Amino acid sequence: MNGDLARYIGRRLVQMIPTLLGVILVTFILFNVVGGSPATQVLGKSAGVRDLDDYDRQRGFDRPLFWGQWARTRLFNPNQWGKGAAGLWRGEGLEWASGEGGTRLKVSRLAVVPLAFDPAADTVYRWEILGRLSSGATAELVGLEGEREIGRRPFSSGSGLVRLDFTVPEKDRTLRFEVRVEGGTLEMEMPVLRRALRHPWDSQLYYYLAQLARLDFGESVSTHQKVSRLLLDGLGPSLALAIPIFLISLMVSVALALVCAYTRDRWLDRVIVVTAVALMSVNYLVWIVMGQYGPAYRWGWFPIWGFESWRNLVLPVWIGVLSGLGTHVRFYRTVMLDEIHRDYVRTAFAKGLSEGQVLFGHVLKNAAVPIITNAVMAIPFLYTGNLLLESFFGIPGLGGISVNAINSSDFDVIRAVVLIGAVLYVSANLVADLCYAWVDPRVRLG
Amino acid sequence: MTTNTENAEMIPGLRTLLRRLWGERRARWCLVTVGIFFLAAAYGEGVYRYSQWRDETPGYQRTNLTERYLPPSPFRDPFGQARRSGAQTVWQVTVGGLHTLAHHPMGTDNLGRDVFQRLVQGARIAFLVGVVTALIAIPIGALLGCLAGYFGGRTDDVIVWIYSTVASMPGLLFILAIALVVGKGLLGVYLGIGLTTWVSLCRLMRAEVLKHRDRPYVVAAHALGLGPMRILFRHIFPNVFHLVIITFSLRFPAAVGTEVFLSFLGIGVQGEPSWGVMISNARLRLWQGMWWEMTFVTLAIFAVVLAFNLLGDALRDALDPRLRVRDN
């Protein structure tokens, strides 16, 4: 049996792997592919280009999603192109023209390409400029550091692409890039500047996986704390709220379900069922607002805000229990009634056992399997289940942290909470299955 | 508990179903409530479109600072007001009183906006959210569930993998994350709720189609040389369609509740009075004694959600006796 159990756990752990990979993939798709870089949301519209670039670079958002050789950089970006940015461009004989295929710049002598900030040292950058030369004209892209030339590439006659790779030898060197044209005009499209990666797999996905492997969930933008630290700090208050809610609502709803089963189809049962459906239909927000207004504010029975003593927890625990009670009672009642119509119950009654003996001795035991499954599957939700309660009552738990993170677009925190929640759910699934086997000997570990 | 094909209960048609529901007192009340809710939503949509078309501020957004914090009309002694304003005869007092009764019947909020009109707009948004999320979630769940149940094998493995992945994401937070990534507004709410709530239908469908796969009528269709898609969607699907209706009636109130939550957090609808926005507004005014906005929103949500919950139970009893929850 013990070997069986170990083998079963082993196999279930292996089965968890695809789901976990799926969860990682979903969070990646959600936050990186769909979401993209939250730099402007986080740093605000007025943030400098350099800060935005640093943000992206630190969090790997400038890299390609899956693989590639080049990363994006804001060193030269679309804000620096077009009539609106004409003031940034110095030179002689510049003329902006917009037509199909975007804005073009006509250069007849010299154009100095503006850079948003100084490029980073020891990094390979590459210019890509698409240009069309008028007949008889020659043009080249020249890179200068002070007066020293660091690179030079000619435009081919007709239309063609010019590539120029360059590196900055040391910090704080000012670079300048000039497009020099002689004997005609060069019509150029928006230049593209890219940063080279160390290796082609140095992508966002790689960055994300490496981060996860280090159990590093990033850093909160608003508090500048490590996300893992933040979440660990929040765990205690969260559990202080969630565990009482969980235990009380489990006990109360199982007890009420037993009462229902005992008085089935009589008035008490009806009243409980109707109340349960009514409780289910009250919006969660309403519970909180009413609770804070009535018992806390009007009658002053409980403190409204804070996390100092157990008295702070009484009201949120009550609200948490009440708001979930309807669903739970109905569920457990169905479970009990399912059992009550079984043959063994009829046999037990036929043998002359009392209602109480049958209910507690037989029905409750057999109903334990679905009850335990339901309870175990509720455990992962203990961790984030009380988003609103925590943020309304000022309890510094994970739920409150998540709501704050949502308000301040703190993507690293949200991603970590979602990810950990999913891992907990998958683990709880395993535990629930093991509980099955433990409670019900008929379940074979097959 | 194998269901015997010969004894399998007939699934009633739409007309029979409605007649049966109408025959039950409780279900009839639910249908009436849902009907009123639908009419309010349609009227709200009309008002919204009309004001868009005329390019003017709609009534529910019009502020009136001289009539702020006006209680609901029955609490304002409308007849006394009519008498005070110079009405002499009983007739004049009655007409004047009725006129005042119809003026801001549910009072006004802190900016003098009419609570009743805002409530109707909230119904419109709740209805939109319920329907659009269902239109996203139900096709995904039904299609994947049918495919997984019918084809089995590799297809089943992949689909089970997809739905168990989605099921493991922590529900509300996942919705919030999607809504946040997509951007604030109704689109984020639709996608957030729609893309996360198809799993239960998919599971149900898969299990049900699996049971139908070896039934004689399917075997017969197969023997006639019909293609798998035709068998699945023309023959099996109508027999499991009741699951779609049940799921819809149970998902709808949940979606309404989630929308209220998202709008309350400021992620949902922007610049329009949804019920969540109204609660968030009324919550702050409750402390100043403005109880009416909160009360009416609460009652509206309660009535709609309760009606859908009860209707869902009634539908389940009528359509799928094995899933019966009441009156065992």
mmCIF file with all atom_site columns, N, CA and C in Angstrom, chain B residues 258-281:
data_model
loop_
_atom_site.group_PDB
_atom_site.id
_atom_site.type_symbol
_atom_site.label_atom_id
_atom_site.label_alt_id
_atom_site.label_comp_id
_atom_site.label_asym_id
_atom_site.label_entity_id
_atom_site.label_seq_id
_atom_site.pdbx_PDB_ins_code
_atom_site.Cartn_x
_atom_site.Cartn_y
_atom_site.Cartn_z
_atom_site.occupancy
_atom_site.B_iso_or_equiv
_atom_site.pdbx_formal_charge
_atom_site.auth_seq_id
_atom_site.auth_comp_id
_atom_site.auth_asym_id
_atom_site.auth_atom_id
_atom_site.pdbx_PDB_model_num
ATOM 1  N N  . THR B 1 258 ? -19.572 40.062 -11.119 1.00 0.00 ? 258 THR B N  1
ATOM 2  C CA . THR B 1 258 ? -18.176 40.369 -11.397 1.00 0.00 ? 258 THR B CA 1
ATOM 3  C C  . THR B 1 258 ? -18.025 41.748 -12.020 1.00 0.00 ? 258 THR B C  1
ATOM 4  N N  . GLU B 1 259 ? -18.974 42.105 -12.883 1.00 0.00 ? 259 GLU B N  1
ATOM 5  C CA . GLU B 1 259 ? -18.906 43.431 -13.510 1.00 0.00 ? 259 GLU B CA 1
ATOM 6  C C  . GLU B 1 259 ? -19.019 44.516 -12.448 1.00 0.00 ? 259 GLU B C  1
ATOM 7  N N  . VAL B 1 260 ? -19.943 44.314 -11.512 1.00 0.00 ? 260 VAL B N  1
ATOM 8  C CA . VAL B 1 260 ? -20.106 45.284 -10.425 1.00 0.00 ? 260 VAL B CA 1
ATOM 9  C C  . VAL B 1 260 ? -18.781 45.460 -9.695  1.00 0.00 ? 260 VAL B C  1
ATOM 10 N N  . PHE B 1 261 ? -18.144 44.334 -9.442  1.00 0.00 ? 261 PHE B N  1
ATOM 11 C CA . PHE B 1 261 ? -16.868 44.337 -8.729  1.00 0.00 ? 261 PHE B CA 1
ATOM 12 C C  . PHE B 1 261 ? -15.795 45.090 -9.511  1.00 0.00 ? 261 PHE B C  1
ATOM 13 N N  . LEU B 1 262 ? -15.683 44.767 -10.807 1.00 0.00 ? 262 LEU B N  1
ATOM 14 C CA . LEU B 1 262 ? -14.639 45.390 -11.632 1.00 0.00 ? 262 LEU B CA 1
ATOM 15 C C  . LEU B 1 262 ? -14.879 46.891 -11.766 1.00 0.00 ? 262 LEU B C  1
ATOM 16 N N  . SER B 1 263 ? -16.141 47.274 -12.001 1.00 0.00 ? 263 SER B N  1
ATOM 17 C CA . SER B 1 263 ? -16.435 48.694 -12.144 1.00 0.00 ? 263 SER B CA 1
ATOM 18 C C  . SER B 1 263 ? -16.165 49.417 -10.839 1.00 0.00 ? 263 SER B C  1
ATOM 19 N N  . PHE B 1 264 ? -16.465 48.724 -9.752  1.00 0.00 ? 264 PHE B N  1
ATOM 20 C CA . PHE B 1 264 ? -16.218 49.320 -8.444  1.00 0.00 ? 264 PHE B CA 1
ATOM 21 C C  . PHE B 1 264 ? -14.730 49.613 -8.271  1.00 0.00 ? 264 PHE B C  1
ATOM 22 N N  . LEU B 1 265 ? -13.883 48.683 -8.730  1.00 0.00 ? 265 LEU B N  1
ATOM 23 C CA . LEU B 1 265 ? -12.444 48.884 -8.605  1.00 0.00 ? 265 LEU B CA 1
ATOM 24 C C  . LEU B 1 265 ? -11.934 49.899 -9.613  1.00 0.00 ? 265 LEU B C  1
ATOM 25 N N  . GLY B 1 266 ? -12.806 50.346 -10.517 1.00 0.00 ? 266 GLY B N  1
ATOM 26 C CA . GLY B 1 266 ? -12.390 51.359 -11.482 1.00 0.00 ? 266 GLY B CA 1
ATOM 27 C C  . GLY B 1 266 ? -11.783 50.783 -12.738 1.00 0.00 ? 266 GLY B C  1
ATOM 28 N N  . ILE B 1 267 ? -11.847 49.451 -12.900 1.00 0.00 ? 267 ILE B N  1
ATOM 29 C CA . ILE B 1 267 ? -11.272 48.841 -14.095 1.00 0.00 ? 267 ILE B CA 1
ATOM 30 C C  . ILE B 1 267 ? -12.334 48.697 -15.169 1.00 0.00 ? 267 ILE B C  1
ATOM 31 N N  . GLY B 1 268 ? -13.585 48.617 -14.736 1.00 0.00 ? 268 GLY B N  1
ATOM 32 C CA . GLY B 1 268 ? -14.657 48.361 -15.689 1.00 0.00 ? 268 GLY B CA 1
ATOM 33 C C  . GLY B 1 268 ? -15.038 49.583 -16.494 1.00 0.00 ? 268 GLY B C  1
ATOM 34 N N  . VAL B 1 269 ? -16.335 49.745 -16.677 1.00 0.00 ? 269 VAL B N  1
ATOM 35 C CA . VAL B 1 269 ? -16.844 50.770 -17.570 1.00 0.00 ? 269 VAL B CA 1
ATOM 36 C C  . VAL B 1 269 ? -16.406 52.167 -17.092 1.00 0.00 ? 269 VAL B C  1
ATOM 37 N N  . GLN B 1 270 ? -16.034 52.983 -18.053 1.00 0.00 ? 270 GLN B N  1
ATOM 38 C CA . GLN B 1 270 ? -15.534 54.318 -17.738 1.00 0.00 ? 270 GLN B CA 1
ATOM 39 C C  . GLN B 1 270 ? -16.550 55.370 -18.166 1.00 0.00 ? 270 GLN B C  1
ATOM 40 N N  . GLY B 1 271 ? -16.890 56.254 -17.246 1.00 0.00 ? 271 GLY B N  1
ATOM 41 C CA . GLY B 1 271 ? -17.727 57.393 -17.603 1.00 0.00 ? 271 GLY B CA 1
ATOM 42 C C  . GLY B 1 271 ? -19.186 57.070 -17.813 1.00 0.00 ? 271 GLY B C  1
ATOM 43 N N  . GLU B 1 272 ? -19.603 55.851 -17.554 1.00 0.00 ? 272 GLU B N  1
ATOM 44 C CA . GLU B 1 272 ? -21.014 55.493 -17.670 1.00 0.00 ? 272 GLU B CA 1
ATOM 45 C C  . GLU B 1 272 ? -21.468 54.972 -16.313 1.00 0.00 ? 272 GLU B C  1
ATOM 46 N N  . PRO B 1 273 ? -22.722 55.192 -15.956 1.00 0.00 ? 273 PRO B N  1
ATOM 47 C CA . PRO B 1 273 ? -23.172 54.730 -14.645 1.00 0.00 ? 273 PRO B CA 1
ATOM 48 C C  . PRO B 1 273 ? -23.500 53.240 -14.643 1.00 0.00 ? 273 PRO B C  1
ATOM 49 N N  . SER B 1 274 ? -22.547 52.405 -14.301 1.00 0.00 ? 274 SER B N  1
ATOM 50 C CA . SER B 1 274 ? -22.875 50.996 -14.093 1.00 0.00 ? 274 SER B CA 1
ATOM 51 C C  . SER B 1 274 ? -23.190 50.809 -12.614 1.00 0.00 ? 274 SER B C  1
ATOM 52 N N  . TRP B 1 275 ? -23.739 49.660 -12.266 1.00 0.00 ? 275 TRP B N  1
ATOM 53 C CA . TRP B 1 275 ? -24.127 49.463 -10.870 1.00 0.00 ? 275 TRP B CA 1
ATOM 54 C C  . TRP B 1 275 ? -22.911 49.518 -9.946  1.00 0.00 ? 275 TRP B C  1
ATOM 55 N N  . GLY B 1 276 ? -21.784 49.015 -10.414 1.00 0.00 ? 276 GLY B N  1
ATOM 56 C CA . GLY B 1 276 ? -20.579 49.073 -9.586  1.00 0.00 ? 276 GLY B CA 1
ATOM 57 C C  . GLY B 1 276 ? -20.141 50.509 -9.342  1.00 0.00 ? 276 GLY B C  1
ATOM 58 N N  . VAL B 1 277 ? -20.189 51.315 -10.405 1.00 0.00 ? 277 VAL B N  1
ATOM 59 C CA . VAL B 1 277 ? -19.826 52.725 -10.266 1.00 0.00 ? 277 VAL B CA 1
ATOM 60 C C  . VAL B 1 277 ? -20.776 53.415 -9.294  1.00 0.00 ? 277 VAL B C  1
ATOM 61 N N  . MET B 1 278 ? -22.066 53.057 -9.391  1.00 0.00 ? 278 MET B N  1
ATOM 62 C CA . MET B 1 278 ? -23.045 53.690 -8.498  1.00 0.00 ? 278 MET B CA 1
ATOM 63 C C  . MET B 1 278 ? -22.793 53.296 -7.051  1.00 0.00 ? 278 MET B C  1
ATOM 64 N N  . ILE B 1 279 ? -22.463 52.020 -6.819  1.00 0.00 ? 279 ILE B N  1
ATOM 65 C CA . ILE B 1 279 ? -22.179 51.605 -5.435  1.00 0.00 ? 279 ILE B CA 1
ATOM 66 C C  . ILE B 1 279 ? -20.971 52.357 -4.908  1.00 0.00 ? 279 ILE B C  1
ATOM 67 N N  . SER B 1 280 ? -19.968 52.466 -5.755  1.00 0.00 ? 280 SER B N  1
ATOM 68 C CA . SER B 1 280 ? -18.752 53.135 -5.315  1.00 0.00 ? 280 SER B CA 1
ATOM 69 C C  . SER B 1 280 ? -19.033 54.595 -4.992  1.00 0.00 ? 280 SER B C  1
ATOM 70 N N  . ASN B 1 281 ? -19.919 55.213 -5.747  1.00 0.00 ? 281 ASN B N  1
ATOM 71 C CA . ASN B 1 281 ? -20.298 56.599 -5.489  1.00 0.00 ? 281 ASN B CA 1
ATOM 72 C C  . ASN B 1 281 ? -21.162 56.704 -4.228  1.00 0.00 ? 281 ASN B C  1
#
